Coordinates of C-alpha atoms in Angstrom, one line a residue:
M537 CA -0.4 0.7 19.7
D538 CA -4.1 0.8 18.8
F539 CA -5.1 1.2 15.2
T540 CA -7.8 0.2 12.7
V541 CA -7.7 -0.4 9.0
E542 CA -10.7 -0.7 6.8
L543 CA -10.7 -1.5 3.1
L544 CA -13.4 0.8 1.7
K545 CA -12.8 0.1 -2.0
Y546 CA -10.9 -2.5 -4.0
P547 CA -10.9 -3.4 -7.7
S548 CA -14.2 -4.7 -8.9
E549 CA -14.8 -7.0 -11.9
E550 CA -15.6 -3.9 -13.9
D551 CA -12.3 -2.3 -12.9
W552 CA -10.4 -5.5 -13.9
M553 CA -12.2 -5.5 -17.3
L554 CA -11.1 -1.9 -17.9
C555 CA -7.6 -2.8 -16.9
K556 CA -7.6 -5.7 -19.4
L557 CA -8.9 -3.5 -22.2
C558 CA -6.2 -1.0 -21.5
T559 CA -3.6 -3.7 -21.5
L560 CA -4.9 -5.3 -24.8
N561 CA -5.2 -1.9 -26.4
T562 CA -1.4 -1.5 -26.2
V563 CA -1.0 -4.5 -28.5
G564 CA -4.0 -3.7 -30.8
K565 CA -6.4 -6.2 -29.4
T566 CA -9.7 -6.3 -27.5
S567 CA -11.8 -8.7 -25.5
T568 CA -15.1 -9.0 -23.8
K569 CA -14.0 -11.9 -21.4
L570 CA -13.2 -11.1 -17.8
P571 CA -9.5 -11.6 -17.0
T572 CA -8.6 -14.9 -15.2
A573 CA -7.1 -14.9 -11.8
E574 CA -3.8 -16.1 -13.4
W575 CA -3.8 -13.3 -15.9
R576 CA -4.5 -10.7 -13.1
H577 CA -1.6 -12.0 -11.0
K578 CA 0.8 -12.1 -14.0
L579 CA -0.1 -8.5 -14.9
L580 CA 0.5 -7.3 -11.3
L581 CA 3.9 -9.1 -11.2
S582 CA 4.8 -7.5 -14.6
E583 CA 3.9 -4.0 -13.2
H584 CA 2.8 -2.8 -16.6
S585 CA 1.0 0.6 -16.6
P586 CA -2.6 -0.6 -16.8
I587 CA -2.4 -1.7 -13.2
R588 CA -2.6 2.0 -12.3
T589 CA -6.3 1.8 -13.3
L590 CA -6.9 -0.5 -10.3
N591 CA -7.7 1.6 -7.2
F592 CA -8.2 1.1 -3.5
C593 CA -9.6 3.3 -0.8
I594 CA -8.2 2.5 2.7
K595 CA -9.3 4.1 5.9
M596 CA -7.0 4.0 8.9
N597 CA -7.2 5.3 12.4
V598 CA -3.5 5.5 13.4
P599 CA -1.2 7.5 15.6
Y600 CA -0.2 10.8 13.9
Y601 CA 3.4 9.8 13.4
V602 CA 2.3 6.7 11.5
S603 CA 0.1 8.8 9.3
V604 CA 3.1 11.0 8.5
H605 CA 5.1 7.9 7.3
F606 CA 2.3 7.0 4.8
C607 CA 2.1 10.6 3.7
R608 CA 5.7 10.4 2.5
H609 CA 4.2 8.5 -0.5
F610 CA 2.7 10.9 -3.1
I611 CA 2.8 9.4 -6.6
G612 CA -0.3 7.3 -7.3
V613 CA -1.9 8.1 -4.0
T614 CA -4.0 10.8 -2.5
H615 CA -4.2 11.3 1.2
F616 CA -7.1 12.6 3.2
V617 CA -5.9 13.2 6.7
Q618 CA -8.1 14.6 9.5
S619 CA -7.2 18.2 10.2
Q620 CA -5.6 19.1 13.5
R621 CA -6.5 22.8 13.2
N622 CA -7.7 24.3 16.4
D623 CA -10.6 26.1 14.7
R624 CA -12.0 22.9 13.3
Q625 CA -12.3 20.9 16.5
D626 CA -13.8 21.7 19.9
N627 CA -11.6 21.4 23.0
Y628 CA -8.5 20.6 21.0
D629 CA -5.1 22.3 21.1
R630 CA -2.8 20.9 18.5
T631 CA 0.2 22.6 20.1
K632 CA -0.2 20.2 23.0
A633 CA -1.1 17.1 21.0
P634 CA 1.5 14.3 21.4
Q635 CA 2.8 12.5 18.3
D636 CA 0.8 9.4 19.1
S637 CA -2.5 11.2 19.0
P638 CA -4.9 9.2 16.9
V639 CA -5.8 10.6 13.5
S640 CA -8.2 9.5 10.8
H641 CA -6.3 8.9 7.5
M642 CA -7.8 7.8 4.2
M643 CA -5.7 6.8 1.1
Y644 CA -7.0 6.5 -2.4
I645 CA -4.2 4.5 -4.0
N646 CA -3.6 2.6 -7.2
A647 CA -2.2 -0.9 -7.3
Q648 CA 1.3 0.0 -8.5
E649 CA 1.8 2.5 -5.7
L650 CA 0.3 0.1 -3.2
M651 CA 3.0 -2.4 -4.2
F652 CA 5.7 0.3 -4.1
M653 CA 4.5 1.4 -0.6
A654 CA 4.5 -2.2 0.7
R655 CA 8.2 -2.6 -0.3
R656 CA 9.1 0.3 1.9
R657 CA 6.7 -0.1 4.8
L658 CA 7.2 -3.8 5.2
C659 CA 10.9 -3.3 5.4
M660 CA 12.4 -4.1 8.8
Q661 CA 13.9 -0.6 8.7
A662 CA 10.4 0.9 8.8
A663 CA 9.0 1.8 12.2
A664 CA 7.5 -1.2 13.8
E665 CA 4.1 0.5 14.2
T666 CA 4.0 1.6 10.6
R667 CA 5.0 -1.9 9.5
A668 CA 2.1 -3.4 11.6
V669 CA -0.4 -1.1 9.9
M670 CA 1.0 -2.0 6.4
E671 CA 0.8 -5.7 7.4
E672 CA -2.9 -5.3 8.2
I673 CA -3.4 -3.5 4.9
V674 CA -1.7 -6.4 3.0
R675 CA -3.8 -8.9 5.0
Q676 CA -7.1 -7.2 4.0
V677 CA -6.1 -6.6 0.4
E678 CA -5.0 -10.3 -0.1
A679 CA -8.3 -11.5 1.6
Q680 CA -10.4 -9.5 -0.9
C681 CA -8.1 -9.7 -3.9
P682 CA -6.2 -13.0 -3.9
E683 CA -4.4 -12.0 -7.1
F684 CA -2.3 -9.7 -5.0
V685 CA -0.8 -12.6 -2.9
G686 CA 3.0 -12.4 -3.4
T687 CA 3.0 -8.9 -4.8
L688 CA 2.9 -6.9 -1.6
E689 CA 6.3 -7.7 0.0
P690 CA 9.4 -6.0 1.5
M691 CA 12.0 -4.7 -0.9
C692 CA 14.6 -7.4 -0.1
S693 CA 12.1 -10.1 -1.1
Y694 CA 11.1 -8.1 -4.2
R695 CA 14.7 -7.8 -5.3
G696 CA 15.4 -11.5 -4.7
G697 CA 17.4 -11.0 -1.5
R698 CA 19.2 -7.8 -2.4
C699 CA 19.0 -5.1 0.3
T700 CA 19.9 -1.5 -0.6
E701 CA 19.3 0.0 2.9
F702 CA 22.3 1.8 4.4
N703 CA 22.1 -0.4 7.5
P704 CA 20.7 -3.8 6.4
C705 CA 18.8 -5.7 9.1
G706 CA 19.9 -9.1 7.9
L707 CA 16.5 -10.3 6.8
Y708 CA 17.6 -10.3 3.2
K709 CA 20.1 -13.1 4.1
K710 CA 17.1 -15.2 5.1
Y711 CA 15.7 -14.8 1.6
L712 CA 19.0 -15.9 0.0
T713 CA 19.8 -18.8 2.3
G714 CA 16.4 -19.8 3.7
K715 CA 17.9 -19.5 7.2
D716 CA 18.0 -16.7 9.9
E717 CA 21.4 -15.2 10.5

């Protein structure tokens, strides 16, 4: 499967400062110092509400059916998916388009929803193609924002080895025992 992922926006120092001010405001404090990498990582792991001020814009060119999987997420994310309307594109008939037709899909997503999305889309029960796109998103986010390392993980890892899927794949046992089945 061919696809591309491009990180168009990720949290800036200014965004992190606002996040820190929102966090400190909840306890009646303020600061003018940028948050440290350690503080940022701890805040992400805590999942307190100020992380919703940290936003990403991710552009993907993916098969239509993969785009649909990402569109299932709707809290904390806005999707901008290329139209398949016949009157918007020359020489295109959407009634004949296969499910793997490429589509341009952009997501504007906050940090909390990105972590939630990763838990579902990195799961071995997710479609392999969708998982591959999510893995590339994670790779790019962690390269630009190292404070996210260890926060974008499959659900079984997040829950310390507990899997709640109807048909567990067995990966969760690896998290508990350190060994494959």
